Structures are given as C-alpha cells and as structure tokens.
Amino acid sequence: MVLASARANIALVKYWGKRDLALNLPAAGSLSLTLDALRTETKVELIEGSEDRFFLDGQQQNGKAQKRVSDFVSLLRKRAGRKEAVRVDSSNNFPTAAGLASSASAFAALSVAASQAFELQLSPEELSIYARIGSGSAARSIFGGYALMSAGEKADGSDAFAKALPEIDLPLSAAICLAGEGQKHVGSTEGMERTRTTSPYYQAWIEQVHKDLAFAQEALRQKDISALAEIVEGNCLAMHANAMSARPGIIYFKAVTLWAIEQVRQMRSEGIPVFFTIDAGPHVVAFCAPEVLEKVSSRLSEHPEVSRVVTSQMGGPAQVEA
Ligand code: PMV
C-alpha cells in the first residue's frame, strides 16, 4: 500500500485551450502557485482480480469517474510491465469539481502513489507528464511553490511538463472565497474546446498568454506585487472573456463573484497588497502578502452568498506519505 498527498494549485497565468485533446497537451504554457490548504490524499493498493476499484471520499465510484482513474492507472501499469489491479482511495479536504482545481491535486497524488505501487522510479518531469495526461493543471501540482508549465512542441507530449521555480522568493498567501459549494456547470475540457472552436478571440488569448508568462515571471523576480496584480487579473479576465465569447457563451461568474472582485480592488486602492484570480467556477481567489491574509479573508466573508473563505499558505510538492 502506498499513500501519497498532493496540493491543488491556482494559476496566475491560466491554461485555457488544448493543442491535443487525447494527451491533454496545452496550447500555451501556464504559471501557478501550489496551495497548502487544498489537499488530496490518495492510497493505492494492489488487489486480487482484474477490475480496478476507485473510492472518492469513501464512496465507491462507477461509470466515468472509475474509468478515468482506471485508464490512468493502466498507463503506469503498462509502463511498469505489471498486471495487478488496484484499489484507489482518494479524499479531498475541499469541495470536489466546484472549480477549485480538485483534479490537479487528485492526479498529482495518484501519479505519485500509483507509480510507487508499481515500483516505478520516475523523475519529477516524468511524474508531471503522467499527471498532465490525467488533468492538464495536475502537471503543476507535482511541484511545490511556483510552477511553470511548458506547452512543448512534440506530438507525443514528452516536452509538455511543469518545473519548479525555486529562484522566485515572493511569499504569497491566498484567501479562497467560496461562492457556494455546488458542482460547476461546464467542465474545463468542454469549456476549453468550446472556446477554442468557437470564440473569435481564441488566437488573441493564446498570444496574450505568451506575453503574460514572461511579464509575470519578471514581476515575481522583482517581487513587484502591483505589477503582478495587473498581469494576473488581466490574464484571468481575458480567460473568462474568451470563455464568454464562445458560442454558446460560458459564464462561470455569479453575482457574488463580481462583488468579491470589487472588494479586492477596493482593498488594493486602500494600499493592501492583494489581487484576484478565478478558475472555471464562481470562486474568487485573492492572493496577498501573508501579513494581510486575515484582513483580506474577513473582508471577503462579509457577503451572505459567500459560504466560507478558506485561507492558505504556499504548499509543498506531491509526495509519498507512507
Ligand atoms: O486541469 P484542468 O483540465 O481542469 O484545467 C484547468 C483550467 C483552469 O483551472 C481554469 C486554469 C488553470 O491553469 O488551472
């Protein structure tokens, strides 16, 4: 039995669009921060029989979820030349599929646990490639702190993996403002494909991502939070504008999302170092200097439609626990 853990990450420069659907190859790079508070623990056990079994938060999963996990485990099983079936037990300490990057920590933890269960010795780059096949953003959750994902150019995806950016020394905390706990209505793969195939602004978005990646890394190196705020908020709004301009348009925001955006900008105008980003859901993630986290979190709690605010420090890499 192997137990592994991984943490979700939130992108500062977003991944939204694939160059290959089957291998989950991104059309452009992305840049993220791994968060300590959003954690998946995954246990992989070799079992008798020929069917893989998958339990999420203690509930046995069938159908699509079971197949996705089993197909993924089969890649590692094949690579190791093994035959055994597995039982996978995974648990999240945050709402699954609510637009909070649960697939990122899930596939990062599963890559680490399953490769170890089959006695494979994989490098972090190889783990990142496998995690990416499970879910694009999972490639980044193999690493702690800041991670940079490369789109790569090769058709087989062997150059599409993330790496850590240990030289960046800017501690940031996050206040995740949960706008309800339900499941999101358009999943990220469907949303990306609809955007790629129907948005008139898709190419402009991809070109902007290339620029934002360079600008964001420079701002991080300079520890320039105001420059970073402009780049990260601009990139997030461009991603959502792109999704909204698909046909039919995809709107992840709720009224409370706009309220939270306004609060963050208001705080920044008061001199509080804070900025926002939003994934494929209604929740606003406010990144801030660690010393203002409490203040940011309590401001974002002041709306009746905010179900809770989860606070987090930066998190470490995916790892074997036992
Ligand atoms: O990993 P996926 O396929 O769920 O895609 C993640 C997409 C965003 O969270 C919206 C952006 C990102 O870079 O994480």
Short mmCIF file of C-alpha atoms and ligand atoms in Angstrom, two decimals:
data_model
loop_
_atom_site.label_atom_id
_atom_site.label_comp_id
_atom_site.label_asym_id
_atom_site.label_seq_id
_atom_site.Cartn_x
_atom_site.Cartn_y
_atom_site.Cartn_z
CA MET A 1 0.00 0.00 0.00
CA VAL A 2 1.26 3.49 -0.86
CA LEU A 3 -0.19 6.72 0.49
CA ALA A 4 0.63 9.96 -1.32
CA SER A 5 -0.52 13.54 -0.96
CA ALA A 6 -0.64 16.49 -3.30
CA ARG A 7 -1.95 20.02 -3.12
CA ALA A 8 -4.07 21.98 -5.55
CA ASN A 9 -2.51 24.85 -7.41
CA ILE A 10 -4.06 28.04 -8.67
CA ALA A 11 -2.79 29.51 -11.91
CA LEU A 12 -1.52 33.09 -12.04
CA VAL A 13 -1.31 32.76 -15.82
CA LYS A 14 -4.04 30.41 -16.96
CA TYR A 15 -4.18 27.29 -19.08
CA TRP A 16 -7.29 27.53 -21.27
CA GLY A 17 -7.05 25.65 -24.56
CA LYS A 18 -5.51 22.37 -25.73
CA ARG A 19 -3.31 21.59 -28.71
CA ASP A 20 -4.17 17.90 -28.33
CA LEU A 21 -7.24 16.55 -26.64
CA ALA A 22 -6.25 12.91 -26.10
CA LEU A 23 -2.89 13.68 -24.48
CA ASN A 24 -4.10 16.86 -22.75
CA LEU A 25 -1.42 18.96 -24.39
CA PRO A 26 -1.85 22.65 -23.61
CA ALA A 27 -1.85 25.21 -26.42
CA ALA A 28 0.25 27.56 -24.27
CA GLY A 29 2.23 27.48 -21.03
CA SER A 30 0.91 28.43 -17.60
CA LEU A 31 2.24 29.57 -14.23
CA SER A 32 0.84 28.60 -10.83
CA LEU A 33 1.21 28.62 -7.10
CA THR A 34 0.66 25.42 -5.11
CA LEU A 35 -1.55 25.90 -2.03
CA ASP A 36 -1.13 24.10 1.23
CA ALA A 37 -4.77 24.10 2.38
CA LEU A 38 -6.29 22.29 -0.62
CA ARG A 39 -5.07 18.78 -0.23
CA THR A 40 -5.78 15.35 -1.72
CA GLU A 41 -4.64 12.13 -0.09
CA THR A 42 -4.59 9.03 -2.27
CA LYS A 43 -3.94 5.44 -1.26
CA VAL A 44 -3.13 2.82 -3.89
CA GLU A 45 -3.22 -0.87 -3.03
CA LEU A 46 -2.56 -3.84 -5.32
CA ILE A 47 -5.57 -6.19 -5.18
CA GLU A 48 -6.72 -9.61 -6.43
CA GLY A 49 -8.91 -9.74 -9.53
CA SER A 50 -8.93 -7.84 -12.79
CA GLU A 51 -11.09 -4.76 -12.01
CA ASP A 52 -9.64 -1.55 -10.61
CA ARG A 53 -11.75 -0.03 -7.86
CA PHE A 54 -11.99 3.67 -7.07
CA PHE A 55 -13.34 5.28 -3.89
CA LEU A 56 -13.71 9.04 -3.53
CA ASP A 57 -14.22 10.34 -0.01
CA GLY A 58 -15.19 6.79 1.00
CA GLN A 59 -17.82 6.32 -1.74
CA GLN A 60 -17.22 3.71 -4.43
CA GLN A 61 -17.28 5.34 -7.87
CA ASN A 62 -18.59 3.69 -11.04
CA GLY A 63 -19.01 4.79 -14.63
CA LYS A 64 -16.99 7.74 -15.93
CA ALA A 65 -15.05 8.53 -12.75
CA GLN A 66 -13.99 4.89 -12.27
CA LYS A 67 -12.97 4.58 -15.95
CA ARG A 68 -10.95 7.80 -15.87
CA VAL A 69 -8.95 6.57 -12.88
CA SER A 70 -8.58 3.03 -14.24
CA ASP A 71 -7.43 4.23 -17.69
CA PHE A 72 -4.92 6.48 -15.99
CA VAL A 73 -3.58 3.73 -13.71
CA SER A 74 -3.28 1.48 -16.79
CA LEU A 75 -0.70 3.83 -18.30
CA LEU A 76 1.58 3.34 -15.30
CA ARG A 77 0.76 -0.38 -15.05
CA LYS A 78 1.78 -0.83 -18.69
CA ARG A 79 4.94 1.20 -18.26
CA ALA A 80 5.92 -0.98 -15.28
CA GLY A 81 5.05 -4.21 -17.14
CA ARG A 82 2.68 -5.17 -14.31
CA LYS A 83 -0.69 -6.89 -14.36
CA GLU A 84 -2.24 -6.33 -10.92
CA ALA A 85 -5.50 -4.46 -10.41
CA VAL A 86 -5.57 -1.67 -7.84
CA ARG A 87 -7.86 -0.17 -5.27
CA VAL A 88 -7.59 3.63 -5.21
CA ASP A 89 -8.90 5.55 -2.19
CA SER A 90 -8.84 9.28 -2.59
CA SER A 91 -10.05 12.03 -0.31
CA ASN A 92 -10.12 15.80 -0.65
CA ASN A 93 -10.40 18.31 2.15
CA PHE A 94 -12.25 20.74 -0.16
CA PRO A 95 -15.29 20.54 -2.48
CA THR A 96 -14.70 18.27 -5.49
CA ALA A 97 -15.25 19.68 -9.01
CA ALA A 98 -16.52 23.04 -7.79
CA GLY A 99 -13.93 24.88 -9.86
CA LEU A 100 -11.31 24.54 -7.17
CA ALA A 101 -8.67 22.54 -9.00
CA SER A 102 -9.56 19.21 -7.36
CA SER A 103 -8.40 17.32 -10.45
CA ALA A 104 -4.95 18.91 -10.13
CA SER A 105 -4.19 17.58 -6.66
CA ALA A 106 -6.03 14.32 -7.44
CA PHE A 107 -3.97 13.33 -10.49
CA ALA A 108 -0.72 14.57 -8.96
CA ALA A 109 -1.32 12.40 -5.87
CA LEU A 110 -2.43 9.44 -7.99
CA SER A 111 0.65 9.69 -10.25
CA VAL A 112 2.94 9.56 -7.22
CA ALA A 113 1.02 6.80 -5.38
CA ALA A 114 0.39 4.53 -8.40
CA SER A 115 3.91 4.81 -9.82
CA GLN A 116 5.31 3.89 -6.40
CA ALA A 117 2.82 0.99 -6.00
CA PHE A 118 4.09 -0.44 -9.32
CA GLU A 119 7.69 0.16 -8.18
CA LEU A 120 8.47 2.65 -10.93
CA GLN A 121 11.24 5.15 -10.30
CA LEU A 122 10.05 8.26 -12.12
CA SER A 123 11.68 11.68 -12.21
CA PRO A 124 9.58 14.74 -11.26
CA GLU A 125 9.38 15.63 -15.00
CA GLU A 126 8.02 12.16 -15.84
CA LEU A 127 5.52 12.34 -12.97
CA SER A 128 4.47 15.75 -14.26
CA ILE A 129 3.89 14.29 -17.75
CA TYR A 130 1.73 11.49 -16.35
CA ALA A 131 -0.19 13.88 -14.10
CA ARG A 132 -0.83 16.10 -17.16
CA ILE A 133 -2.43 13.19 -19.02
CA GLY A 134 -4.85 12.86 -16.08
CA SER A 135 -5.60 16.58 -15.95
CA GLY A 136 -3.67 19.44 -17.54
CA SER A 137 -3.27 21.51 -14.39
CA ALA A 138 -2.14 18.43 -12.37
CA ALA A 139 1.26 18.63 -14.10
CA ARG A 140 1.96 21.70 -11.93
CA SER A 141 0.84 20.13 -8.62
CA ILE A 142 3.82 17.73 -8.67
CA PHE A 143 5.84 20.76 -7.53
CA GLY A 144 5.60 23.00 -4.50
CA GLY A 145 5.60 26.80 -4.62
CA TYR A 146 5.66 28.41 -8.05
CA ALA A 147 5.48 26.07 -11.04
CA LEU A 148 5.87 26.83 -14.72
CA MET A 149 4.18 24.55 -17.25
CA SER A 150 5.60 24.29 -20.76
CA ALA A 151 3.27 23.74 -23.68
CA GLY A 152 6.04 21.85 -25.51
CA GLU A 153 6.02 21.25 -29.25
CA LYS A 154 6.28 17.50 -29.66
CA ALA A 155 3.24 15.49 -30.73
CA ASP A 156 3.87 12.82 -28.06
CA GLY A 157 3.87 15.40 -25.24
CA SER A 158 7.32 14.41 -23.97
CA ASP A 159 8.25 18.10 -23.64
CA ALA A 160 4.96 19.22 -22.06
CA PHE A 161 5.65 19.17 -18.33
CA ALA A 162 5.99 21.59 -15.45
CA LYS A 163 9.02 22.58 -13.43
CA ALA A 164 9.51 24.34 -10.10
CA LEU A 165 10.77 27.92 -9.97
CA PRO A 166 12.77 27.80 -6.72
CA GLU A 167 14.61 31.04 -7.54
CA ILE A 168 11.42 33.03 -7.01
CA ASP A 169 11.33 34.31 -3.48
CA LEU A 170 7.98 36.04 -3.10
CA PRO A 171 5.80 34.52 -0.38
CA LEU A 172 2.10 34.86 -1.19
CA SER A 173 -0.93 33.63 0.72
CA ALA A 174 -4.41 33.01 -0.63
CA ALA A 175 -7.96 33.61 0.58
CA ILE A 176 -10.35 31.44 -1.42
CA CYS A 177 -13.80 32.94 -1.36
CA LEU A 178 -16.27 30.09 -1.87
CA ALA A 179 -19.40 31.22 -3.68
CA GLY A 180 -21.49 28.16 -2.82
CA GLU A 181 -20.29 24.57 -2.85
CA GLY A 182 -22.14 23.04 -5.84
CA GLN A 183 -20.55 21.46 -8.89
CA LYS A 184 -19.61 23.71 -11.82
CA HIS A 185 -21.86 23.51 -14.88
CA VAL A 186 -19.34 23.38 -17.75
CA GLY A 187 -16.27 21.24 -17.09
CA SER A 188 -12.85 22.63 -18.05
CA THR A 189 -12.26 20.30 -21.04
CA GLU A 190 -15.64 21.08 -22.55
CA GLY A 191 -15.21 24.79 -21.80
CA MET A 192 -11.74 24.90 -23.38
CA GLU A 193 -12.84 23.04 -26.51
CA ARG A 194 -15.91 25.20 -26.98
CA THR A 195 -13.75 28.29 -26.58
CA ARG A 196 -11.06 27.02 -28.97
CA THR A 197 -13.53 26.07 -31.67
CA THR A 198 -16.00 28.97 -31.47
CA SER A 199 -14.53 32.07 -29.80
CA PRO A 200 -13.47 34.76 -32.27
CA TYR A 201 -10.83 35.83 -29.71
CA TYR A 202 -9.12 32.49 -29.09
CA GLN A 203 -5.90 33.20 -31.05
CA ALA A 204 -5.54 36.61 -29.39
CA TRP A 205 -5.88 34.89 -25.99
CA ILE A 206 -3.10 32.37 -26.75
CA GLU A 207 -0.78 35.17 -27.89
CA GLN A 208 -1.54 37.14 -24.72
CA VAL A 209 -0.69 34.12 -22.55
CA HIS A 210 2.83 34.00 -24.04
CA LYS A 211 3.34 37.66 -23.11
CA ASP A 212 1.76 37.30 -19.65
CA LEU A 213 4.04 34.36 -18.83
CA ALA A 214 7.13 36.50 -19.46
CA PHE A 215 5.69 39.55 -17.65
CA ALA A 216 4.54 37.53 -14.64
CA GLN A 217 7.90 35.83 -14.16
CA GLU A 218 9.64 39.20 -14.31
CA ALA A 219 7.21 40.71 -11.77
CA LEU A 220 7.74 37.69 -9.45
CA ARG A 221 11.52 38.04 -9.71
CA GLN A 222 11.24 41.76 -8.93
CA LYS A 223 8.79 40.97 -6.07
CA ASP A 224 6.57 43.61 -7.62
CA ILE A 225 3.06 42.84 -6.33
CA SER A 226 1.40 45.79 -8.11
CA ALA A 227 2.79 44.72 -11.48
CA LEU A 228 1.80 41.13 -10.73
CA ALA A 229 -1.72 42.24 -9.78
CA GLU A 230 -2.20 43.88 -13.17
CA ILE A 231 -0.91 40.87 -15.10
CA VAL A 232 -2.75 38.18 -13.10
CA GLU A 233 -6.11 39.97 -13.01
CA GLY A 234 -5.80 40.86 -16.70
CA ASN A 235 -4.97 37.26 -17.60
CA CYS A 236 -7.88 35.90 -15.57
CA LEU A 237 -10.37 38.35 -17.06
CA ALA A 238 -9.06 37.62 -20.57
CA MET A 239 -9.60 33.89 -19.97
CA HIS A 240 -13.16 34.47 -18.80
CA ALA A 241 -13.84 36.96 -21.62
CA ASN A 242 -12.64 34.26 -24.01
CA ALA A 243 -14.98 31.67 -22.46
CA MET A 244 -17.85 34.20 -22.51
CA SER A 245 -17.22 34.86 -26.21
CA ALA A 246 -17.59 31.16 -27.09
CA ARG A 247 -20.92 30.09 -28.64
CA PRO A 248 -22.91 29.44 -26.56
CA GLY A 249 -21.04 31.66 -24.13
CA ILE A 250 -19.78 30.20 -20.86
CA ILE A 251 -20.33 32.32 -17.76
CA TYR A 252 -18.69 30.98 -14.62
CA PHE A 253 -19.32 34.11 -12.55
CA LYS A 254 -22.17 34.59 -10.11
CA ALA A 255 -23.26 37.96 -8.73
CA VAL A 256 -21.13 37.35 -5.63
CA THR A 257 -18.06 36.79 -7.87
CA LEU A 258 -18.34 40.39 -9.10
CA TRP A 259 -18.83 41.58 -5.53
CA ALA A 260 -15.60 39.82 -4.46
CA ILE A 261 -13.67 41.27 -7.42
CA GLU A 262 -14.77 44.74 -6.33
CA GLN A 263 -13.73 44.09 -2.71
CA VAL A 264 -10.25 43.01 -3.81
CA ARG A 265 -9.79 46.10 -5.99
CA GLN A 266 -11.15 48.33 -3.23
CA MET A 267 -8.66 46.83 -0.74
CA ARG A 268 -5.82 47.36 -3.20
CA SER A 269 -6.78 51.00 -3.61
CA GLU A 270 -6.53 51.26 0.20
CA GLY A 271 -2.92 50.07 -0.03
CA ILE A 272 -3.47 46.39 0.83
CA PRO A 273 -1.26 44.18 -1.39
CA VAL A 274 -3.90 41.84 -2.82
CA PHE A 275 -5.11 40.74 -6.26
CA PHE A 276 -7.57 38.18 -7.59
CA THR A 277 -7.86 35.29 -9.98
CA ILE A 278 -10.78 32.97 -10.83
CA ASP A 279 -10.71 29.44 -12.29
CA ALA A 280 -13.55 27.71 -14.15
CA GLY A 281 -16.07 28.42 -11.42
CA PRO A 282 -17.51 31.31 -9.39
CA HIS A 283 -14.92 31.34 -6.56
CA VAL A 284 -12.56 34.30 -6.28
CA VAL A 285 -9.04 33.50 -5.12
CA ALA A 286 -7.41 36.54 -3.52
CA PHE A 287 -3.61 36.33 -3.43
CA CYS A 288 -1.98 38.62 -0.92
CA ALA A 289 1.06 39.28 1.20
CA PRO A 290 0.97 36.83 4.16
CA GLU A 291 0.69 39.64 6.73
CA VAL A 292 -2.65 40.89 5.33
CA LEU A 293 -4.29 37.45 4.91
CA GLU A 294 -6.52 37.79 7.97
CA LYS A 295 -7.80 41.21 6.88
CA VAL A 296 -8.43 40.03 3.28
CA SER A 297 -10.21 36.91 4.47
CA SER A 298 -12.52 38.74 6.85
CA ARG A 299 -13.43 41.36 4.19
CA LEU A 300 -14.32 38.60 1.72
CA SER A 301 -16.55 36.86 4.30
CA GLU A 302 -18.91 39.84 4.51
CA HIS A 303 -21.44 38.66 1.90
CA PRO A 304 -24.32 36.28 2.61
CA GLU A 305 -23.63 34.26 -0.56
CA VAL A 306 -20.06 33.52 0.48
CA SER A 307 -20.31 30.07 2.03
CA ARG A 308 -16.81 30.27 3.51
CA VAL A 309 -13.34 31.66 2.94
CA VAL A 310 -10.52 29.12 3.01
CA THR A 311 -7.11 30.59 3.76
CA SER A 312 -3.85 29.06 2.67
CA GLN A 313 -0.12 29.48 2.63
CA MET A 314 2.02 28.25 -0.22
CA GLY A 315 2.23 24.48 -0.40
CA GLY A 316 4.91 21.87 -0.97
CA PRO A 317 5.30 19.17 -3.63
CA ALA A 318 3.36 15.96 -4.16
CA GLN A 319 4.93 13.26 -2.02
CA VAL A 320 4.74 9.75 -0.64
CA GLU A 321 3.40 9.77 2.93
CA ALA A 322 3.69 6.07 3.79
O1 PMV B 1 -6.68 20.83 -15.36
P1 PMV B 1 -7.96 21.21 -15.96
O2 PMV B 1 -8.22 20.48 -17.24
O3 PMV B 1 -9.11 21.11 -15.03
O4 PMV B 1 -7.89 22.77 -16.40
C1 PMV B 1 -7.68 23.82 -15.51
C2 PMV B 1 -8.18 25.12 -16.05
C3 PMV B 1 -8.08 26.33 -15.13
O5 PMV B 1 -8.15 25.94 -13.78
C4 PMV B 1 -9.25 27.25 -15.41
C5 PMV B 1 -6.82 27.14 -15.39
C6 PMV B 1 -5.53 26.59 -14.86
O6 PMV B 1 -4.48 26.88 -15.45
O7 PMV B 1 -5.52 25.90 -13.82
#
